[in-house]
XYZ file of C-alpha atoms in Angstrom:
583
model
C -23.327 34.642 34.889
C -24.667 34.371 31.267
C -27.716 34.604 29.613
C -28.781 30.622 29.632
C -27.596 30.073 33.151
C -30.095 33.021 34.104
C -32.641 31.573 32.203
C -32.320 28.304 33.654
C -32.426 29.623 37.485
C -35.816 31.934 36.593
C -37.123 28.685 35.736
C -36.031 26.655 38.460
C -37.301 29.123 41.273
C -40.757 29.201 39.190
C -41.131 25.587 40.088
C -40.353 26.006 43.557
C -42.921 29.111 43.954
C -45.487 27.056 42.543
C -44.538 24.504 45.013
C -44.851 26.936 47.893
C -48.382 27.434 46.886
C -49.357 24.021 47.041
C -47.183 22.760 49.770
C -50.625 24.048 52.445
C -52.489 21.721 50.154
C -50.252 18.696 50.135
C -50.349 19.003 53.716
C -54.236 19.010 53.826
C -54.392 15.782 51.860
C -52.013 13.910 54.378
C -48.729 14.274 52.563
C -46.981 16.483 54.939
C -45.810 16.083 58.547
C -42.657 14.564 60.414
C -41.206 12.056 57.862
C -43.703 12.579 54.907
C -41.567 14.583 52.326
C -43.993 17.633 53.327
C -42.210 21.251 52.627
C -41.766 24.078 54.871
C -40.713 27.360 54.134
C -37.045 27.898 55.201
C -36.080 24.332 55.557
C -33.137 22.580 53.968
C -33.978 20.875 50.348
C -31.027 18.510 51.566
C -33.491 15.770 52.457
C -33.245 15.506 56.360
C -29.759 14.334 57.061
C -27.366 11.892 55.965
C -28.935 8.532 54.572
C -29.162 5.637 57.521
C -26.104 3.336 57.445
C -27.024 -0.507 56.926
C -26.407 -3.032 59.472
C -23.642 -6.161 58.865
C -25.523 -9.390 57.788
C -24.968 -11.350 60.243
C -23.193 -14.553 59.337
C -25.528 -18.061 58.987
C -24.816 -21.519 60.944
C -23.817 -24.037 58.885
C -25.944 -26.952 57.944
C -25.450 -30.026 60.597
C -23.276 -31.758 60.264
C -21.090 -29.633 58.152
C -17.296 -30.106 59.177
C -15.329 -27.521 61.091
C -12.813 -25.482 59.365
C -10.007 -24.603 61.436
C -7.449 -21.435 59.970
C -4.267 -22.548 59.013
C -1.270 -21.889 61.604
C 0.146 -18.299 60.876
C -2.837 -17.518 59.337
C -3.542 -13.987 60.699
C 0.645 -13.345 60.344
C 0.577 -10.240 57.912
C 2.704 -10.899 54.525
C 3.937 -7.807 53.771
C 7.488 -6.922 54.850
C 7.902 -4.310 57.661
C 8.098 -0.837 56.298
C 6.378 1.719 54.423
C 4.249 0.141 51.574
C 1.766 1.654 49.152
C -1.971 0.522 50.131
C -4.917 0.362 47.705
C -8.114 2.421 49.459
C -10.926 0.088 50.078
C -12.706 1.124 47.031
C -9.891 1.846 44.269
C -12.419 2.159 41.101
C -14.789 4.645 43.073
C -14.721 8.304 41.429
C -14.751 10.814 43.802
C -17.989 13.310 43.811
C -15.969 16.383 42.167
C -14.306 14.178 39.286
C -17.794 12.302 38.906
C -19.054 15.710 38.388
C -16.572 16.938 35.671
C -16.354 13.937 33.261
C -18.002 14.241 30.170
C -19.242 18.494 31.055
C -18.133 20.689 28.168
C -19.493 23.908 31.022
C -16.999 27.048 30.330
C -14.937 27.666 33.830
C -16.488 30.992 33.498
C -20.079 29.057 34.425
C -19.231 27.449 37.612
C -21.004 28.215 40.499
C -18.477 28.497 43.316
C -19.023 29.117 47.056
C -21.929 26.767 47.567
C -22.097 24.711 50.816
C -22.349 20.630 50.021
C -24.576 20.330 53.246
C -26.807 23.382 53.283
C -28.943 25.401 50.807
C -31.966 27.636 52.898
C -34.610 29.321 50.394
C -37.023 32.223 51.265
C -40.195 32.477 49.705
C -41.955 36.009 49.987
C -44.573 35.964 47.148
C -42.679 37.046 43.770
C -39.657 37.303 46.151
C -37.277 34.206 46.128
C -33.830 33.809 47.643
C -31.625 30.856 47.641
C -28.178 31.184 50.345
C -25.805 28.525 50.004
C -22.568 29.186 52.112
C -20.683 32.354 50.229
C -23.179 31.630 47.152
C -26.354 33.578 46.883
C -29.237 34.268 44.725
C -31.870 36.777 45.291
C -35.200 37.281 42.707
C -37.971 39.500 42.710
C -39.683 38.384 39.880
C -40.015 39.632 36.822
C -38.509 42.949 37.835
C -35.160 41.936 39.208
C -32.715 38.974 39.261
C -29.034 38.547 41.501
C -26.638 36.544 41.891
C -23.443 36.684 43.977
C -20.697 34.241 44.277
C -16.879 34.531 44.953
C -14.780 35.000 42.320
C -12.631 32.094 40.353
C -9.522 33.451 40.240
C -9.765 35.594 43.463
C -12.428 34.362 46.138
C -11.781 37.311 48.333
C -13.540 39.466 45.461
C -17.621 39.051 44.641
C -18.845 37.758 41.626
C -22.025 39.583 41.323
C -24.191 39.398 37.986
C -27.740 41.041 38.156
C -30.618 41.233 35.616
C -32.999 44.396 35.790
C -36.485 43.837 33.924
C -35.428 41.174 31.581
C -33.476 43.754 29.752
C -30.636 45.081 31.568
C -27.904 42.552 32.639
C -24.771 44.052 34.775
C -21.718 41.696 35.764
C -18.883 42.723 37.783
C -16.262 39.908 38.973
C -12.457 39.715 39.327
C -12.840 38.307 35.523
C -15.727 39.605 33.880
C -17.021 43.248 33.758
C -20.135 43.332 31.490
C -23.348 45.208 30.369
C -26.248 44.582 28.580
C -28.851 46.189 27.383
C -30.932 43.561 24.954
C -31.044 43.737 22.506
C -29.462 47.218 21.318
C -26.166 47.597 23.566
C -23.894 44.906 24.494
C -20.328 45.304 26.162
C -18.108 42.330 27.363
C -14.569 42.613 29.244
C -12.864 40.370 29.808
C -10.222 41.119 32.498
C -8.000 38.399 32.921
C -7.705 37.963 28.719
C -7.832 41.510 28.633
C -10.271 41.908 25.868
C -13.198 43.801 25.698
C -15.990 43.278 23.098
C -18.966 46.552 21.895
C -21.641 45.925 20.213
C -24.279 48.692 19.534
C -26.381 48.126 16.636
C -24.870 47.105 13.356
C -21.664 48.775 15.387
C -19.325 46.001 17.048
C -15.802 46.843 18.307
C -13.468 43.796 19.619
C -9.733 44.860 21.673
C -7.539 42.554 22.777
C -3.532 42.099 23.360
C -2.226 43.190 19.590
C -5.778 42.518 17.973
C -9.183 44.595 16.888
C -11.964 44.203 15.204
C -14.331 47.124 14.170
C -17.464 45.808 11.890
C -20.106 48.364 10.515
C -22.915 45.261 9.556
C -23.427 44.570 6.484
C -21.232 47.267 4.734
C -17.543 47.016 6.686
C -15.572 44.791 8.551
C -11.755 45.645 9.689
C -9.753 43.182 12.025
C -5.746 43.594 13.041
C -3.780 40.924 14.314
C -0.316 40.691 15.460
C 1.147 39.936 11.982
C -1.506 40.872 9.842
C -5.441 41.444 9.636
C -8.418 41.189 7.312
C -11.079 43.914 5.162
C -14.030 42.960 3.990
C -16.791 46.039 2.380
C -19.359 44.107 0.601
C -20.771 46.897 -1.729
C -17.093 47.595 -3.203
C -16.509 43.636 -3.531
C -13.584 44.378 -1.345
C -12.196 41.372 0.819
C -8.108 41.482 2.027
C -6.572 39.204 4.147
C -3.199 38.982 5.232
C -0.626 37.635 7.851
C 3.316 37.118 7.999
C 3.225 33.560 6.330
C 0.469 34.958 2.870
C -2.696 36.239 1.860
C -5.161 37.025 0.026
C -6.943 39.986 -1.650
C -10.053 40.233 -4.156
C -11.026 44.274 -4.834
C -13.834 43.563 -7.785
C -12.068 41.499 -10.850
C -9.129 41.569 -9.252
C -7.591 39.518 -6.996
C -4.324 38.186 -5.730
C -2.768 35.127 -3.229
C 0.228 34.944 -2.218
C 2.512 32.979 0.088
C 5.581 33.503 2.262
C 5.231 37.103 2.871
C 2.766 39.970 4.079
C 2.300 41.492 0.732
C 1.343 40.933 -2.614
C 4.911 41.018 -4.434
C 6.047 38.803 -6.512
C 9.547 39.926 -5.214
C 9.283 38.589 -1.796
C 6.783 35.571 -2.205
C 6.948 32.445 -2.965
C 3.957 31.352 -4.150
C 2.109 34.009 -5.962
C -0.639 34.501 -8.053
C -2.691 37.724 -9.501
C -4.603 38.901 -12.145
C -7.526 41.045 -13.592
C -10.706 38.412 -14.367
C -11.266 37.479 -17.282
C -8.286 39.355 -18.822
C -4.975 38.766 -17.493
C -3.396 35.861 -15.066
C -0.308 35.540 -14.026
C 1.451 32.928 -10.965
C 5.147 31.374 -9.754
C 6.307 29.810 -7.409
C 9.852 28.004 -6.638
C 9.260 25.576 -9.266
C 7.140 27.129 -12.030
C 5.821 30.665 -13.572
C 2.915 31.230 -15.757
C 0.978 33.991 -17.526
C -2.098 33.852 -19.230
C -4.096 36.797 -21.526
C -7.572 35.349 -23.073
C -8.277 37.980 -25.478
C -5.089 37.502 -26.968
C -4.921 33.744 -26.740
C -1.293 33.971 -25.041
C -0.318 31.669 -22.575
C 3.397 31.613 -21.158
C 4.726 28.914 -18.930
C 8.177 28.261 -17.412
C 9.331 25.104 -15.023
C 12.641 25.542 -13.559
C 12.865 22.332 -12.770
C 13.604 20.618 -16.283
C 14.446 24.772 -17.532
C 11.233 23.733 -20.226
C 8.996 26.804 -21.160
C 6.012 27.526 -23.461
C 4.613 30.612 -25.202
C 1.765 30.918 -27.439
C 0.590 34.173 -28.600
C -2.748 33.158 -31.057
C -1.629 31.146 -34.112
C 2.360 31.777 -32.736
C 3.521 28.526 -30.845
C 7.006 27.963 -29.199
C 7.984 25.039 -26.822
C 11.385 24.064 -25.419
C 12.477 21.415 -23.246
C 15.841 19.668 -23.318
C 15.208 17.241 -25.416
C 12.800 18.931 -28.327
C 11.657 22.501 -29.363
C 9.102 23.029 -31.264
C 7.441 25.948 -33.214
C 4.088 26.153 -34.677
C 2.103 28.481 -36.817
C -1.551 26.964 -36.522
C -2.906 25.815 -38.473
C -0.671 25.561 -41.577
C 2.884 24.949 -40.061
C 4.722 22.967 -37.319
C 8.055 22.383 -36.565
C 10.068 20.028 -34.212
C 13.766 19.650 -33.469
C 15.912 17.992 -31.558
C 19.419 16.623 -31.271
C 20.405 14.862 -34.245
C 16.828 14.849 -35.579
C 13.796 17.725 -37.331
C 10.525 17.734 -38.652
C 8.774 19.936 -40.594
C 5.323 20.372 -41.915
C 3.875 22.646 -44.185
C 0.089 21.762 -45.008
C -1.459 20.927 -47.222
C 2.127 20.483 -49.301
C 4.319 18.220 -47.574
C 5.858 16.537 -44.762
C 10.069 16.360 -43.583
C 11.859 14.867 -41.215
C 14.805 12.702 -40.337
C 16.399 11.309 -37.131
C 19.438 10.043 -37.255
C 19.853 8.072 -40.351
C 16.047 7.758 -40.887
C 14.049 10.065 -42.995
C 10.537 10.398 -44.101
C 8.524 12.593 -46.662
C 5.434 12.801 -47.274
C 3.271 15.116 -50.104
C 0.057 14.725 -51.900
C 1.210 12.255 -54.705
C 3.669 10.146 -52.584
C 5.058 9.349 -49.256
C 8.997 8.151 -48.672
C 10.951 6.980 -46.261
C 14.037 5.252 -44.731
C 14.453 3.311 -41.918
C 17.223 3.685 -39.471
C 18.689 -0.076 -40.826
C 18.442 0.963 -44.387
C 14.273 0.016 -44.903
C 13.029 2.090 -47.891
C 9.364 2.709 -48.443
C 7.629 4.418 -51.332
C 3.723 4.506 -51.749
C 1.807 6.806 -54.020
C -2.017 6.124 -55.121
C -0.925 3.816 -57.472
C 2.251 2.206 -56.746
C 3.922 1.303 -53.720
C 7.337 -0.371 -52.723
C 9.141 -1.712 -49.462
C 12.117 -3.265 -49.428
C 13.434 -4.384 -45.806
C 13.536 -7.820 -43.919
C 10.740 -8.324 -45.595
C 9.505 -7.372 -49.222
C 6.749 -5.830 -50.993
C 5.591 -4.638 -54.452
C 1.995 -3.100 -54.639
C 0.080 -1.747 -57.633
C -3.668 -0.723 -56.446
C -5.635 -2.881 -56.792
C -4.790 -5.254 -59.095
C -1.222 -6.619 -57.664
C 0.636 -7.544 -54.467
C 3.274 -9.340 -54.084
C 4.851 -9.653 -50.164
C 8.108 -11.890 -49.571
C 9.332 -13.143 -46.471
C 12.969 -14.725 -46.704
C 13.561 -15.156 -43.329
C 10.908 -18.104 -43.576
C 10.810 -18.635 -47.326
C 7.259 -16.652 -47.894
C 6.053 -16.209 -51.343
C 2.536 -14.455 -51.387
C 1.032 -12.816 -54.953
C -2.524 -11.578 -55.508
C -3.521 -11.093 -59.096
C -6.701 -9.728 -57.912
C -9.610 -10.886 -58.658
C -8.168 -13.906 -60.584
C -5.000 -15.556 -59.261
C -4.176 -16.007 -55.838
C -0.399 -17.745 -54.802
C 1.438 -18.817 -51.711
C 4.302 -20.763 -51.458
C 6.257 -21.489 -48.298
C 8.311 -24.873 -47.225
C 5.656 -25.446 -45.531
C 2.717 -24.734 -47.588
C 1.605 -24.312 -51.394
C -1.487 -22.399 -52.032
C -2.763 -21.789 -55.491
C -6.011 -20.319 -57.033
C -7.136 -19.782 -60.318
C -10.791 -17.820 -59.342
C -13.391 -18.946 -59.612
C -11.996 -22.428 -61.882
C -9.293 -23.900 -60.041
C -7.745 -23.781 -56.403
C -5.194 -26.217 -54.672
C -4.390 -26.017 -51.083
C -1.600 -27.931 -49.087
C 0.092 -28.223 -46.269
C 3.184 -30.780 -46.792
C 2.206 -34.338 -45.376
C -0.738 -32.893 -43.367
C -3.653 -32.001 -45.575
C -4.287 -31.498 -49.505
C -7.321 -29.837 -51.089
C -8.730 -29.508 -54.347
C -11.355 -27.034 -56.323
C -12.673 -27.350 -59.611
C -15.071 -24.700 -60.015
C -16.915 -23.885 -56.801
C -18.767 -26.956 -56.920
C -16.240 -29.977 -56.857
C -14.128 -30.539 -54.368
C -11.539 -33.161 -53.216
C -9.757 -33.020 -49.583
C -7.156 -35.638 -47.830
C -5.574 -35.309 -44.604
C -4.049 -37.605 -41.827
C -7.383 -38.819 -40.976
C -9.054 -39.538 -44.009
C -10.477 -38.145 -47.062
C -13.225 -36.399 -48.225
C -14.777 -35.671 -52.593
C -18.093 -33.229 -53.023
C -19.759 -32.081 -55.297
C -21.901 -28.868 -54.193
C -24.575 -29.136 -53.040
C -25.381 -32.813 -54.411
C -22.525 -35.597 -53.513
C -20.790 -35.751 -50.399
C -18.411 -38.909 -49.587
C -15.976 -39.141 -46.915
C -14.165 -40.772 -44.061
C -13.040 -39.658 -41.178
C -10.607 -42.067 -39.177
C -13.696 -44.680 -38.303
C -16.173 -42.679 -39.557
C -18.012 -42.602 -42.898
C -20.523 -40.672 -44.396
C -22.167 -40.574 -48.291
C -24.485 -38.458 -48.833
C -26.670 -38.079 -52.650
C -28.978 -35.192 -51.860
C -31.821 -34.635 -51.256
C -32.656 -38.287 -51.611
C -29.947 -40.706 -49.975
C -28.001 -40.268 -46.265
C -24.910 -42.802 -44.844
C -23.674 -41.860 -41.738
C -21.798 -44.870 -40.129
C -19.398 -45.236 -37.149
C -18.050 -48.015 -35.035
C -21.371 -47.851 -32.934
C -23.814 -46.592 -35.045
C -25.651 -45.950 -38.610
C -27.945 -44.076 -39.932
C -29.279 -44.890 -43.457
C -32.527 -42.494 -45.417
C -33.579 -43.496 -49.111
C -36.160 -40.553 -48.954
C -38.831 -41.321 -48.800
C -39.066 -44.990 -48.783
C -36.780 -46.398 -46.071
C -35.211 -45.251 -42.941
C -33.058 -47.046 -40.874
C -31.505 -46.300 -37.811
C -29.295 -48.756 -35.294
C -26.613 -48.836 -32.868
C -25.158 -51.505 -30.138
C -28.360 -51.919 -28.806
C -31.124 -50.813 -31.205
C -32.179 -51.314 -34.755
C -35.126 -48.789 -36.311
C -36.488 -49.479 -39.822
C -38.853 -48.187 -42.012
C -39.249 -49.655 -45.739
C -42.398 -48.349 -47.395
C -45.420 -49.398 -44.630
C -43.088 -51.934 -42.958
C -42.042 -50.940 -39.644
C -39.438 -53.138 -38.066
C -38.004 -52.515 -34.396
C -35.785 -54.745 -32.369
C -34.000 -53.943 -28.820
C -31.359 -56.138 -26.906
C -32.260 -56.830 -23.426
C -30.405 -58.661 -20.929
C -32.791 -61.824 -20.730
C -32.924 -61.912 -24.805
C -34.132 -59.987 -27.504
C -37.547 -58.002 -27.833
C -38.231 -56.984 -31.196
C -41.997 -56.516 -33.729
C -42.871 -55.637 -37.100
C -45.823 -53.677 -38.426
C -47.384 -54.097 -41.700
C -49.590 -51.065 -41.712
C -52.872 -51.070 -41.140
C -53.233 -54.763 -41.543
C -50.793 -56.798 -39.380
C -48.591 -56.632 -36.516
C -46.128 -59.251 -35.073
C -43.615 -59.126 -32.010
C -42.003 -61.338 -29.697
C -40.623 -61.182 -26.316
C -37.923 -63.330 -24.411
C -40.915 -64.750 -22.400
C -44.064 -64.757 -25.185
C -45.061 -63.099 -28.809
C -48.211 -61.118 -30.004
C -49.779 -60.531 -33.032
C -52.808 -58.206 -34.348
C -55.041 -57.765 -37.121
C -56.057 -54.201 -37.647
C -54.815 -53.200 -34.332
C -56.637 -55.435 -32.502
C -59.890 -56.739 -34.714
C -58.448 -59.885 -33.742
C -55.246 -61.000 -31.926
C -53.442 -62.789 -29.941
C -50.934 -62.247 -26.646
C -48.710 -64.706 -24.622
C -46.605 -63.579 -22.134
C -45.489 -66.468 -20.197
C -48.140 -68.976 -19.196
C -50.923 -65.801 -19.504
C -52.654 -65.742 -22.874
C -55.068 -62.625 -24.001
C -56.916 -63.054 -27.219
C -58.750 -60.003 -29.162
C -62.150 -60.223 -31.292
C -63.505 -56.866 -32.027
C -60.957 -55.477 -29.984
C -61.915 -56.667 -26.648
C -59.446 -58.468 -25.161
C -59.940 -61.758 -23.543
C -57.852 -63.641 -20.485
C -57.725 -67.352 -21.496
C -55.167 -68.389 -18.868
C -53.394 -66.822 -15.691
């Protein structure tokens, strides 16, 4: 019986003693007696006997007149075929009390109580002395000095399962399973006789047996365990940890350390995954595929895949590389070197570059850089100079010329720089004289003109254009046409619409429906509507006139005196009150 199970039954027969006390009480007050729930000492906590059983409902009449249903002949024949057939029980989806009981526990075997009747469980109450007797279980407590339990045994009933706790401090157990002592908190020692292990714990002292293991721990300063194919070692104050088993390990003893796999020691003969080394100082590791070893303080690094038979090795400024398609060697930082089949470079800095592939070649120094292509492209630049001849062409000499051909479409581009600008194609013919002249065309699409920066001249498929910067612009565009004379005169027309400004003096503005104009202190304004045509005119301050398609207005000085028909209404003005002469 463990620790929490004890617990739990001290408590429980705690309750029930204080319920002994008050059960004279309850009585007092009414609550006891034949059928009232009262306790006795020594009777069943069972509840009196099974529940009652509930009688049939019996079945109701039918309404009046409700017809009479008669059973169809052969109705009470059975269906089933003579002989021996399965049969559902009358409640197939009902769980049975001990399968009810175990779904969803997670209670060890070990815990079980076993032996106890379903029917009858008798308790004796003596003051601090408590027994419970339940068929072949039993517990007995004379509290706080002693505690019992007995019970048969799970794996052989025959034998007593007795567990017993003396003074809150001393538990005993001896079953057909268990065998255990405690003394709390200072001795502890657990067998286990059907796993046959057996578990000693006194102090910071624990020893653990069992079939081909151990375990021996000295807390906090040593822990041993053996297993069947290997074991562990851990001593703290020596920064000591091994582990080990038949399939790898591992093993740290201060800086240094090593993990392995595929064997039960640390060899790189007999593993196959390995790796080891002295922290920060040396590190080395392989496996089937790979090997590696690395030594900070003297910058060296090795590394070899078996795979693709590729290594590296790098001892400081010493670098070496293979694979099997390039090697390469390095002295850092001045020299590097790469080969390969049919191809090498070489560099030496700050002196020169070297290399070729194939027919190709390239060099490069200080003063120049050459090259050759693998079709027969040559390239030479230096600071001043610089040549490519190829599909394409070009001649360069900083900064004052460059001159790039293109046969394959006809391109002719040269740069005089900063003066004359060319480019001739059959498609184009671009030509500038900075900053006097420039002509730019495009064959039957477009044509421009410079004279100086200020006049230009432009035609193209939809129209034409001559300015003169910032001053004259003229123009049309398809349907459209602008002249412009600034800052003083604006023409924007289209089909639609216009727009006319003589700054500052008149200002017109008009489209399909309305006309806007402004000439000095005239203001004329006219709109189409779909009965006829409203329009007015304002000679400012003095006079205003306007008409409507049903009546006209006029006004002097805004209304010192006027006059307003609008249909068969009429409105006159004197002093600027308005007057209603007709309706």
């Amino acid at each position: 019986m463990s620790g929490s199970r004890l617990s739990t039954r001290l408590s429980a027969f705690a309750f029930f003693l204080c319920l002994f006390c008050l059960a004279p009480l309850a009585g007092a007050q009414g609550f006891g007696g034949p059928g009232g729930g009262g306790f006795s000492p020594g009777a069943g906590m069972g509840g009196g006997g099974p529940p009652p059983q509930q009688k049939k409902k019996k079945k109701e009449a039918p309404p009046p007149g409700t017809p009479e249903m008669h059973a169809a002949s052969g109705a009470e024949d059975s269906l089933s075929a003579p002989g021996s057939e399965p049969s559902l029980p009358d409640e197939p989806l009902k769980l049975k009390e001990p399968t009810f009981k175990a779904i969803g526990s997670d209670a060890e075997p070990d815990q079980v109580e076993l032996g106890r009747s379903p029917n009858t469980t008798t308790y004796t109450f003596y003051g601090p002395y408590v027994t419970e007797k339940s068929d072949k279980y039993q517990f007995k407590l004379a509290f706080p000095v002693w505690a019992e339990r007995t019970m048969p045994s799970r794996t052989k009933p025959l034998e007593t399962d007795r567990a017993s706790l003396f003074g809150g401090l001393y538990y005993n157990r001896r079953s057909a399973e268990r065998a255990d002592d405690i003394l709390f908190p200072v001795f502890w020692n657990l067998k286990d006789k059907l796993a046959k292990t057996r578990t000693t714990l006194i102090g910071p002292f624990l020893n653990r047996s069992a079939p081909n293991e151990s375990d021996n721990w000295l807390a906090p300063l040593y822990f041993v365990g053996t297993r069947k194919h290997g074991g562990y070692t851990l001593i703290p104050p020596l920064l000591t940890y091994t582990s080990h088993d038949d399939q790898g390990g591992f093993n740290l003893v201060g800086p240094m350390f090593c993990s392995w796999k595929g064997g039960s020691n640390c060899d790189a003969r007999t593993a196959q995954d390995i790796d080891f080394g002295i922290a920060p100082l040396y590190f080395y590791g392989q496996n089937l595929k790979t090997k590696y070893e690395v030594i900070p303080p003297l910058l060296h690094y090795y590394r070899y895949n078996d795979r693709d038979l590729s290594w590296t090795d790098m001892w400081g400024p010493y670098f070496r590389r293979h694979t099997q398609q390039m090697d390469s060697f390095h002295l850092f930082p001045l020299y590097y070197s790469f080969w390969g089949k049919d191809e090498r470079h070489t560099t030496v800095l700050p002196f020169f570059h070297y290399g070729h592939k194939g027919d190709s070649w390239l060099l490069a120094t200080p003063l120049f850089v050459a090259a050759r292509g693998e079709h027969g492209e040559s390239t030479f630049a230096s600071p001043l100079y610089a040549r490519y001849r190829g599909r394409t062409e070009l001649d360069m000499v900083t900064p004052l010329y460059w001159a790039y051909r293109d046969p394959d479409i006809g391109l002719d581009e040269k740069v005089v720089f900063p003066f004359l600008y060319s480019r001739t194609s059959p498609r184009e013919s671009n030509q500038a004289f900075f900053p006097f002249w420039g002509h730019f065309e495009r064959y039957g699409i477009s044509k421009s003109t410079w004279i100086t920066p200020f006049f230009q001249h432009t035609t193209d498929l939809r129209g034409w254009q001559t300015n003169i910067h910032p001053l004259l612009y003229v123009g049309r565009n398809a349907l459209d046409t602008h002249f412009v004379l600034a800052p003083i005169f604006w023409d924007f027309a289209t089909p639609k619409s216009r727009t006319t400004v003589a700054f500052p003096v008149f200002w017109r503005f008009s489209d399909e429906k309305e006309v806007t104009q402004l000439v000095g202190n005239v203001y004329y304004h006219e709109k189409k509507l779909k009965n006829g045509l409203d329009w007015e005119v304002h000679i400012f301050p003095a006079f205003s006139y306007g008409e409507t398609p049903n009546g006209h207005w006029w006004n002097v000085l805004y209304g010192l005196a006027g006059y307003t028909r609008q249909g068969t209404a009429t409105t006159v003005r004197t002093l600027w009150i308005p007057t209603k002469l007709s309706e």
